[in-house]
mmCIF file of C-alpha atoms (C1' of nucleotides) in Angstrom:
data_model
loop_
_atom_site.group_PDB
_atom_site.id
_atom_site.type_symbol
_atom_site.label_atom_id
_atom_site.label_comp_id
_atom_site.label_asym_id
_atom_site.label_seq_id
_atom_site.Cartn_x
_atom_site.Cartn_y
_atom_site.Cartn_z
ATOM 1 C CA MET G 126 4.425 57.461 155.533
ATOM 2 C CA PRO G 127 6.180 59.840 153.263
ATOM 3 C CA GLU G 128 6.236 59.719 149.496
ATOM 4 C CA LEU G 129 5.520 62.805 147.426
ATOM 5 C CA PRO G 130 1.802 63.092 148.317
ATOM 6 C CA GLU G 131 2.491 62.747 152.023
ATOM 7 C CA VAL G 132 5.350 65.242 151.921
ATOM 8 C CA GLU G 133 3.162 67.658 149.974
ATOM 9 C CA THR G 134 0.394 67.168 152.538
ATOM 10 C CA VAL G 135 2.764 67.811 155.418
ATOM 11 C CA LYS G 136 4.079 70.919 153.687
ATOM 12 C CA ARG G 137 0.566 72.263 153.186
ATOM 13 C CA GLY G 138 -0.258 71.460 156.789
ATOM 14 C CA LEU G 139 2.785 73.282 158.106
ATOM 15 C CA GLN G 140 2.404 76.286 155.841
ATOM 16 C CA PRO G 141 -0.262 78.185 157.845
ATOM 17 C CA ALA G 142 1.655 77.637 161.070
ATOM 18 C CA MET G 143 5.066 78.616 159.731
ATOM 19 C CA GLN G 144 4.582 81.148 156.971
ATOM 20 C CA ASN G 145 5.678 84.647 158.000
ATOM 21 C CA ARG G 146 6.484 83.466 161.499
ATOM 22 C CA ARG G 147 9.782 84.186 163.131
ATOM 23 C CA ILE G 148 11.755 81.322 164.623
ATOM 24 C CA GLU G 149 12.257 82.145 168.275
ATOM 25 C CA PHE G 150 14.184 79.139 169.500
ATOM 26 C CA VAL G 151 15.497 75.830 168.186
ATOM 27 C CA GLU G 152 16.176 72.960 170.529
ATOM 28 C CA LEU G 153 18.124 69.944 169.260
ATOM 29 C CA ARG G 154 17.764 66.865 171.404
ATOM 30 C CA ARG G 155 20.650 65.126 169.687
ATOM 31 C CA ALA G 156 23.541 65.960 167.391
ATOM 32 C CA ASP G 157 22.283 64.096 164.343
ATOM 33 C CA LEU G 158 19.431 62.455 162.505
ATOM 34 C CA ARG G 159 20.622 60.545 159.485
ATOM 35 C CA PHE G 160 23.412 63.090 159.172
ATOM 36 C CA PRO G 161 24.789 65.482 161.774
ATOM 37 C CA PHE G 162 23.027 68.830 161.955
ATOM 38 C CA PRO G 163 25.259 71.400 160.260
ATOM 39 C CA GLN G 164 27.493 73.722 162.271
ATOM 40 C CA GLY G 165 25.545 76.552 163.869
ATOM 41 C CA PHE G 166 22.225 75.037 162.829
ATOM 42 C CA ALA G 167 20.124 76.472 165.650
ATOM 43 C CA GLU G 168 21.875 79.839 165.570
ATOM 44 C CA ARG G 169 21.314 80.272 161.849
ATOM 45 C CA LEU G 170 17.606 79.599 162.321
ATOM 46 C CA GLN G 171 16.902 81.619 165.444
ATOM 47 C CA GLY G 172 15.583 85.124 164.838
ATOM 48 C CA ARG G 173 14.842 84.381 161.185
ATOM 49 C CA ARG G 174 11.490 84.798 159.547
ATOM 50 C CA ILE G 175 10.108 82.049 157.342
ATOM 51 C CA SER G 176 8.938 83.530 154.072
ATOM 52 C CA THR G 177 7.385 80.411 152.620
ATOM 53 C CA LEU G 178 7.500 76.624 152.400
ATOM 54 C CA THR G 179 8.048 74.746 149.161
ATOM 55 C CA ARG G 180 8.653 71.133 148.239
ATOM 56 C CA ARG G 181 11.263 69.550 145.970
ATOM 57 C CA ALA G 182 11.020 65.771 145.530
ATOM 58 C CA LYS G 183 10.488 64.480 149.081
ATOM 59 C CA TYR G 184 12.202 67.468 150.655
ATOM 60 C CA ILE G 185 10.328 70.240 152.436
ATOM 61 C CA LEU G 186 12.098 73.569 152.031
ATOM 62 C CA ALA G 187 11.581 76.468 154.436
ATOM 63 C CA HIS G 188 12.842 79.705 152.874
ATOM 64 C CA LEU G 189 14.221 82.169 155.422
ATOM 65 C CA ASP G 190 14.719 85.928 155.307
ATOM 66 C CA SER G 191 18.442 85.356 155.881
ATOM 67 C CA GLY G 192 18.732 83.807 152.429
ATOM 68 C CA ASP G 193 19.171 80.361 153.895
ATOM 69 C CA VAL G 194 16.862 77.473 153.119
ATOM 70 C CA LEU G 195 16.042 74.909 155.780
ATOM 71 C CA ILE G 196 15.993 71.530 154.044
ATOM 72 C CA MET G 197 13.957 68.810 155.718
ATOM 73 C CA HIS G 198 13.462 65.172 154.779
ATOM 74 C CA LEU G 199 11.138 62.853 156.703
ATOM 75 C CA GLY G 200 12.938 59.624 155.839
ATOM 76 C CA MET G 201 10.728 56.649 156.605
ATOM 77 C CA SER G 202 9.281 57.608 159.956
ATOM 78 C CA GLY G 203 9.634 61.379 160.272
ATOM 79 C CA ARG G 204 6.661 63.469 161.356
ATOM 80 C CA PHE G 205 5.925 67.037 162.301
ATOM 81 C CA THR G 206 3.432 68.077 164.892
ATOM 82 C CA VAL G 207 2.437 71.661 165.558
ATOM 83 C CA PHE G 208 1.428 72.402 169.102
ATOM 84 C CA ALA G 209 -0.770 75.431 169.409
ATOM 85 C CA PRO G 210 0.243 78.277 171.684
ATOM 86 C CA GLU G 211 -1.521 78.262 175.047
ATOM 87 C CA GLY G 212 -5.091 79.518 174.850
ATOM 88 C CA SER G 213 -5.264 80.181 171.113
ATOM 89 C CA SER G 214 -7.140 77.225 169.706
ATOM 90 C CA GLN G 215 -9.338 79.336 167.444
ATOM 91 C CA ASN G 216 -8.910 79.307 163.676
ATOM 92 C CA LEU G 217 -5.887 77.089 163.733
ATOM 93 C CA GLY G 218 -4.789 75.176 160.681
ATOM 94 C CA GLU G 219 -5.709 71.528 160.438
ATOM 95 C CA PHE G 220 -2.228 70.511 161.366
ATOM 96 C CA TYR G 221 -2.529 71.837 164.882
ATOM 97 C CA TYR G 222 -3.003 69.716 167.895
ATOM 98 C CA LEU G 223 -5.112 71.578 170.380
ATOM 99 C CA GLN G 224 -2.936 70.974 173.397
ATOM 100 C CA GLY G 225 -0.970 73.699 175.056
ATOM 101 C CA ALA G 226 2.539 74.183 173.784
ATOM 102 C CA ASP G 227 4.091 73.478 177.180
ATOM 103 C CA THR G 228 3.338 69.784 176.793
ATOM 104 C CA ALA G 229 4.987 69.558 173.390
ATOM 105 C CA GLY G 230 8.030 67.623 172.419
ATOM 106 C CA ASN G 231 8.540 65.275 175.321
ATOM 107 C CA GLY G 232 8.331 61.993 173.416
ATOM 108 C CA ALA G 233 11.268 59.612 173.247
ATOM 109 C CA HIS G 234 11.802 60.320 169.533
ATOM 110 C CA ASP G 235 11.129 64.034 169.517
ATOM 111 C CA HIS G 236 14.463 65.241 168.168
ATOM 112 C CA VAL G 237 13.872 68.865 167.191
ATOM 113 C CA VAL G 238 11.604 71.442 168.802
ATOM 114 C CA ILE G 239 11.186 74.769 167.030
ATOM 115 C CA THR G 240 9.415 77.527 168.918
ATOM 116 C CA LEU G 241 7.821 80.207 166.771
ATOM 117 C CA ASP G 242 7.160 83.827 167.686
ATOM 118 C CA ASP G 243 3.457 83.203 168.320
ATOM 119 C CA GLY G 244 4.327 80.574 170.907
ATOM 120 C CA ALA G 245 3.489 77.586 168.712
ATOM 121 C CA LYS G 246 5.904 74.704 168.861
ATOM 122 C CA LEU G 247 6.864 72.620 165.889
ATOM 123 C CA VAL G 248 8.091 69.189 166.921
ATOM 124 C CA TYR G 249 9.978 66.827 164.640
ATOM 125 C CA THR G 250 9.593 63.188 165.661
ATOM 126 C CA ASP G 251 11.470 60.371 163.932
ATOM 127 C CA PRO G 252 11.944 56.955 165.579
ATOM 128 C CA ARG G 253 14.139 55.522 162.856
ATOM 129 C CA ARG G 254 16.075 58.727 162.296
ATOM 130 C CA PHE G 255 16.308 58.254 158.545
ATOM 131 C CA GLY G 256 15.185 61.840 158.159
ATOM 132 C CA MET G 257 17.542 64.767 157.860
ATOM 133 C CA MET G 258 17.770 68.535 158.160
ATOM 134 C CA ASP G 259 20.274 70.847 156.573
ATOM 135 C CA LEU G 260 20.796 74.503 155.789
ATOM 136 C CA CYS G 261 21.813 75.844 152.416
ATOM 137 C CA PRO G 262 21.989 79.311 150.883
ATOM 138 C CA GLU G 263 19.085 79.769 148.463
ATOM 139 C CA GLY G 264 21.433 80.320 145.527
ATOM 140 C CA ASP G 265 23.292 77.072 146.138
ATOM 141 C CA LEU G 266 20.192 74.915 146.373
ATOM 142 C CA ASP G 267 20.600 73.445 142.890
ATOM 143 C CA ARG G 268 24.101 72.374 143.795
ATOM 144 C CA HIS G 269 23.254 70.922 147.198
ATOM 145 C CA ARG G 270 24.658 67.400 147.329
ATOM 146 C CA LEU G 271 21.254 65.854 148.046
ATOM 147 C CA LEU G 272 19.303 67.912 145.528
ATOM 148 C CA ALA G 273 21.740 68.285 142.651
ATOM 149 C CA SER G 274 20.909 65.094 140.786
ATOM 150 C CA ILE G 275 17.173 64.933 141.521
ATOM 151 C CA GLY G 276 15.014 64.421 138.452
ATOM 152 C CA ILE G 277 11.841 66.108 137.260
ATOM 153 C CA GLU G 278 8.778 66.772 139.370
ATOM 154 C CA PRO G 279 6.032 64.377 138.289
ATOM 155 C CA LEU G 280 3.236 66.910 138.701
ATOM 156 C CA GLY G 281 4.809 69.454 136.384
ATOM 157 C CA ASN G 282 4.657 69.590 132.606
ATOM 158 C CA GLU G 283 7.977 67.840 132.130
ATOM 159 C CA LEU G 284 6.543 64.444 132.894
ATOM 160 C CA ASN G 285 5.147 63.019 129.686
ATOM 161 C CA ALA G 286 5.611 60.038 127.420
ATOM 162 C CA ALA G 287 8.442 61.655 125.477
ATOM 163 C CA TYR G 288 10.415 62.323 128.653
ATOM 164 C CA LEU G 289 9.969 58.744 129.828
ATOM 165 C CA HIS G 290 10.930 57.478 126.389
ATOM 166 C CA ASP G 291 14.283 59.250 126.592
ATOM 167 C CA ALA G 292 14.868 58.654 130.300
ATOM 168 C CA LEU G 293 14.226 54.910 130.135
ATOM 169 C CA LYS G 294 15.913 54.283 126.799
ATOM 170 C CA GLY G 295 18.557 51.575 127.029
ATOM 171 C CA ARG G 296 17.879 50.929 130.700
ATOM 172 C CA LYS G 297 18.273 47.308 131.627
ATOM 173 C CA THR G 298 16.925 47.738 135.103
ATOM 174 C CA PRO G 299 13.363 46.613 135.920
ATOM 175 C CA LEU G 300 10.747 49.298 135.339
ATOM 176 C CA LYS G 301 9.941 49.296 139.060
ATOM 177 C CA ALA G 302 13.525 50.178 139.963
ATOM 178 C CA ALA G 303 13.742 52.861 137.299
ATOM 179 C CA LEU G 304 10.630 54.595 138.616
ATOM 180 C CA LEU G 305 11.995 54.512 142.161
ATOM 181 C CA ASP G 306 15.169 56.212 140.939
ATOM 182 C CA GLN G 307 14.891 59.798 142.156
ATOM 183 C CA ARG G 308 17.237 60.963 139.381
ATOM 184 C CA ILE G 309 14.591 60.097 136.803
ATOM 185 C CA ILE G 310 11.404 61.165 138.553
ATOM 186 C CA ALA G 311 11.440 62.902 141.914
ATOM 187 C CA GLY G 312 9.161 61.865 144.720
ATOM 188 C CA LEU G 313 7.885 58.429 143.775
ATOM 189 C CA GLY G 314 8.252 55.735 146.404
ATOM 190 C CA ASN G 315 7.399 52.079 146.711
ATOM 191 C CA ILE G 316 3.645 52.461 147.111
ATOM 192 C CA TYR G 317 2.886 54.850 144.286
ATOM 193 C CA VAL G 318 5.194 53.089 141.856
ATOM 194 C CA CYS G 319 3.261 49.864 142.478
ATOM 195 C CA GLU G 320 -0.019 51.698 142.043
ATOM 196 C CA ALA G 321 1.012 53.542 138.887
ATOM 197 C CA LEU G 322 2.285 50.349 137.263
ATOM 198 C CA HIS G 323 -0.969 48.610 138.045
ATOM 199 C CA ARG G 324 -3.096 51.430 136.697
ATOM 200 C CA SER G 325 -1.110 51.563 133.492
ATOM 201 C CA GLY G 326 -1.070 47.777 133.091
ATOM 202 C CA LEU G 327 2.707 47.462 133.030
ATOM 203 C CA SER G 328 4.735 44.758 134.719
ATOM 204 C CA PRO G 329 7.214 45.917 137.376
ATOM 205 C CA LYS G 330 9.602 43.243 136.084
ATOM 206 C CA ARG G 331 9.677 44.465 132.500
ATOM 207 C CA LEU G 332 13.039 46.010 131.678
ATOM 208 C CA ALA G 333 12.653 49.765 131.557
ATOM 209 C CA GLY G 334 14.291 50.122 128.157
ATOM 210 C CA THR G 335 11.792 47.841 126.454
ATOM 211 C CA LEU G 336 9.276 50.660 126.268
ATOM 212 C CA SER G 337 11.644 52.823 124.215
ATOM 213 C CA ARG G 338 12.555 50.423 121.434
ATOM 214 C CA ASN G 339 11.211 52.433 118.562
ATOM 215 C CA ARG G 340 11.819 56.000 117.612
ATOM 216 C CA LYS G 341 8.092 56.466 117.987
ATOM 217 C CA VAL G 342 6.982 57.158 121.534
ATOM 218 C CA ASP G 343 5.204 54.104 122.916
ATOM 219 C CA GLU G 344 1.573 54.697 123.878
ATOM 220 C CA ARG G 345 2.191 52.616 127.010
ATOM 221 C CA LEU G 346 4.468 55.418 128.206
ATOM 222 C CA GLU G 347 1.551 57.767 127.729
ATOM 223 C CA ARG G 348 -0.509 55.554 130.020
ATOM 224 C CA LEU G 349 2.317 55.370 132.527
ATOM 225 C CA SER G 350 2.895 59.097 132.735
ATOM 226 C CA SER G 351 -0.791 59.886 133.126
ATOM 227 C CA ALA G 352 -1.175 57.101 135.717
ATOM 228 C CA ILE G 353 1.661 58.554 137.775
ATOM 229 C CA ARG G 354 0.125 61.987 137.634
ATOM 230 C CA SER G 355 -3.417 60.887 138.474
ATOM 231 C CA ILE G 356 -2.374 58.583 141.312
ATOM 232 C CA LEU G 357 -0.285 61.295 142.941
ATOM 233 C CA ASN G 358 -3.032 63.885 142.572
ATOM 234 C CA GLU G 359 -5.623 61.569 144.060
ATOM 235 C CA ALA G 360 -3.340 60.787 146.979
ATOM 236 C CA ILE G 361 -2.721 64.468 147.643
ATOM 237 C CA GLU G 362 -6.455 65.047 147.510
ATOM 238 C CA ALA G 363 -6.970 62.252 150.035
ATOM 239 C CA GLY G 364 -4.078 63.573 152.098
ATOM 240 C CA GLY G 365 -6.175 66.467 153.245
ATOM 241 C CA SER G 366 -8.705 64.196 154.856
ATOM 242 C CA THR G 367 -5.958 61.982 156.242
ATOM 243 C CA LEU G 368 -4.480 65.051 157.825
ATOM 244 C CA ARG G 369 -7.763 66.085 159.415
ATOM 245 C CA ASP G 370 -8.154 62.613 160.884
ATOM 246 C CA TYR G 371 -4.606 62.707 162.002
ATOM 247 C CA ALA G 372 -4.969 66.001 163.792
ATOM 248 C CA SER G 373 -7.997 64.848 165.705
ATOM 249 C CA THR G 374 -7.015 61.253 166.459
ATOM 250 C CA ASP G 375 -3.919 59.135 166.405
ATOM 251 C CA GLY G 376 -2.356 59.180 162.969
ATOM 252 C CA ASN G 377 -3.865 55.978 161.636
ATOM 253 C CA SER G 378 -6.358 56.889 159.002
ATOM 254 C CA GLY G 379 -8.476 54.254 157.323
ATOM 255 C CA ALA G 380 -9.117 56.463 154.307
ATOM 256 C CA PHE G 381 -5.442 56.345 153.464
ATOM 257 C CA GLN G 382 -5.252 52.591 152.922
ATOM 258 C CA GLN G 383 -8.435 52.423 150.875
ATOM 259 C CA LEU G 384 -6.652 54.302 148.127
ATOM 260 C CA PHE G 385 -4.429 51.411 147.197
ATOM 261 C CA SER G 386 -5.389 48.947 144.507
ATOM 262 C CA VAL G 387 -2.486 46.553 144.880
ATOM 263 C CA TYR G 388 -0.129 47.788 147.576
ATOM 264 C CA ASP G 389 -0.238 45.464 150.591
ATOM 265 C CA ARG G 390 -3.046 43.460 148.986
ATOM 266 C CA GLU G 391 -1.280 40.171 148.376
ATOM 267 C CA ASP G 392 -3.648 37.340 147.380
ATOM 268 C CA GLU G 393 -6.596 39.683 146.878
ATOM 269 C CA ASP G 394 -8.468 39.787 143.587
ATOM 270 C CA CYS G 395 -7.194 42.319 141.103
ATOM 271 C CA PRO G 396 -9.566 45.266 141.471
ATOM 272 C CA LYS G 397 -9.734 45.976 137.747
ATOM 273 C CA PRO G 398 -13.285 45.125 136.663
ATOM 274 C CA ASP G 399 -12.231 43.290 133.511
ATOM 275 C CA CYS G 400 -9.448 41.302 135.183
ATOM 276 C CA SER G 401 -9.748 38.019 137.035
ATOM 277 C CA GLY G 402 -6.150 37.994 138.239
ATOM 278 C CA THR G 403 -4.775 37.946 141.774
ATOM 279 C CA VAL G 404 -2.379 40.384 143.377
ATOM 280 C CA GLN G 405 1.060 38.869 143.920
ATOM 281 C CA ARG G 406 3.896 40.005 146.121
ATOM 282 C CA ILE G 407 7.447 39.670 144.875
ATOM 283 C CA VAL G 408 10.722 41.162 146.049
ATOM 284 C CA GLN G 409 12.698 43.438 143.755
ATOM 285 C CA SER G 410 16.010 44.887 144.899
ATOM 286 C CA GLY G 411 15.087 43.968 148.427
ATOM 287 C CA ARG G 412 11.701 45.638 148.506
ATOM 288 C CA SER G 413 8.136 44.437 148.157
ATOM 289 C CA THR G 414 6.411 44.792 144.830
ATOM 290 C CA PHE G 415 2.681 44.149 144.551
ATOM 291 C CA TYR G 416 1.223 43.559 141.114
ATOM 292 C CA CYS G 417 -1.252 41.574 139.071
ATOM 293 C CA THR G 418 0.427 39.006 136.848
ATOM 294 C CA SER G 419 -2.649 38.858 134.677
ATOM 295 C CA CYS G 420 -3.219 42.445 133.567
ATOM 296 C CA GLN G 421 0.275 43.902 134.053
ATOM 297 C CA ARG G 422 2.477 43.069 131.108
ATOM 298 C "C1'" DC L 143 28.898 54.159 133.532
ATOM 299 C "C1'" DG L 144 24.852 51.082 135.192
ATOM 300 C "C1'" DG L 145 22.992 47.971 138.341
ATOM 301 C "C1'" DG L 146 22.508 45.675 142.628
ATOM 302 C "C1'" DA L 147 23.566 44.753 147.504
ATOM 303 C "C1'" DC L 148 24.254 46.706 151.829
ATOM 304 C "C1'" DT L 149 23.599 50.046 155.324
ATOM 305 C "C1'" DC L 150 21.696 53.281 158.862
ATOM 306 C "C1'" DC L 151 17.642 52.917 163.014
ATOM 307 C "C1'" DT L 152 13.501 51.557 165.791
ATOM 308 C "C1'" DG L 153 8.864 49.540 166.023
ATOM 309 C "C1'" DC L 154 5.760 46.122 165.077
ATOM 310 C "C1'" DC L 155 3.864 41.750 164.029
ATOM 311 C "C1'" DA L 156 3.652 36.786 163.026
ATOM 312 C "C1'" DG L 157 5.207 32.562 164.543
ATOM 313 C "C1'" DC L 158 7.041 29.614 167.802
ATOM 314 C "C1'" DT M 291 3.903 35.598 177.947
ATOM 315 C "C1'" DG M 292 8.219 36.316 175.854
ATOM 316 C "C1'" DC M 293 11.576 35.787 172.489
ATOM 317 C "C1'" DT M 294 13.158 35.881 167.445
ATOM 318 C "C1'" DG M 295 13.246 36.967 162.836
ATOM 319 C "C1'" DG M 296 11.544 39.498 159.208
ATOM 320 C "C1'" DC M 297 9.720 43.476 157.458
ATOM 321 C "C1'" DA M 298 8.578 48.646 156.973
ATOM 322 C "C1'" DG M 299 6.524 54.127 152.885
ATOM 323 C "C1'" DG M 300 14.111 56.241 151.914
ATOM 324 C "C1'" DA M 301 18.223 56.753 149.770
ATOM 325 C "C1'" DG M 302 23.481 57.317 150.097
ATOM 326 C "C1'" DT M 303 27.467 54.518 149.467
ATOM 327 C "C1'" DC M 304 30.178 50.887 147.983
ATOM 328 C "C1'" DC M 305 31.459 47.231 144.928
ATOM 329 C "C1'" DC M 306 31.399 44.592 140.634
#
DNA sequence: CGGGACTCCTGCCAGC
DNA sequence: TGCTGGCAGGAGTCCC
């Protein structure tokens, strides 16, 4: 599930449930996810008020009144569910399930249960356990080992053709791999890289540095940077409806899939109106790439 | 250093 | 029906 748009959607979904709430109790069902929980994890959270939630790359950050920041990453299969407090199903955020909180958190892969001061329970579920949680003082966030070398946010002003020109210059790695590199752009994953390359008509196999040959900024980098931005924004937009579906049903939203032009569409016709190509699947650094060999150069 | 392979873990699906 | 192998949206680590 989670690339930047999904993480942003989850953050927005959690915000109304968590903002300004005090953490009453934290139950860990195991000692680790991808990494061990830090020493005193539950104790440092309990009794603290959450001032706000933010996002950096694919990390959700909960800022606490103690000065600590709770860092959360969903990995490949991580998910949060908010269970409403008993008998208060009115005016709940879209992220709420409408069950009573006493039934929450009993699944086989429910690893963390956070009880808030209004009785709501926040349950972290992660079958593959590639997710992680950590605590870090707000002032040390930039130096946190997982955040220190993260690149620019693609939705901010820093992402533009000139940035890509410099960042990709001399790179001999395929463009696909460079865009997946979180040190260059934060938050892109396999799906949205495939989609952005298709929209901008660039081959995933092209060596990244070939777009920065001249001193002049290549107009293809302009296309790439605006494709990244528009794809992510559209996905976030769609995320809201995905989330509503999710809250009311089972997590599998049809609207989500319809967004993709090439991802998981091997052998289908290229959806670009002026292109008669077919979507191919190849493997790059061990992962699936979907692209049109006809219009992506 | 840059680049690529390997690794963690479980669930699911196609193919036999 | 049941097994097996391959694959999955992430990313740190190790090795050349």
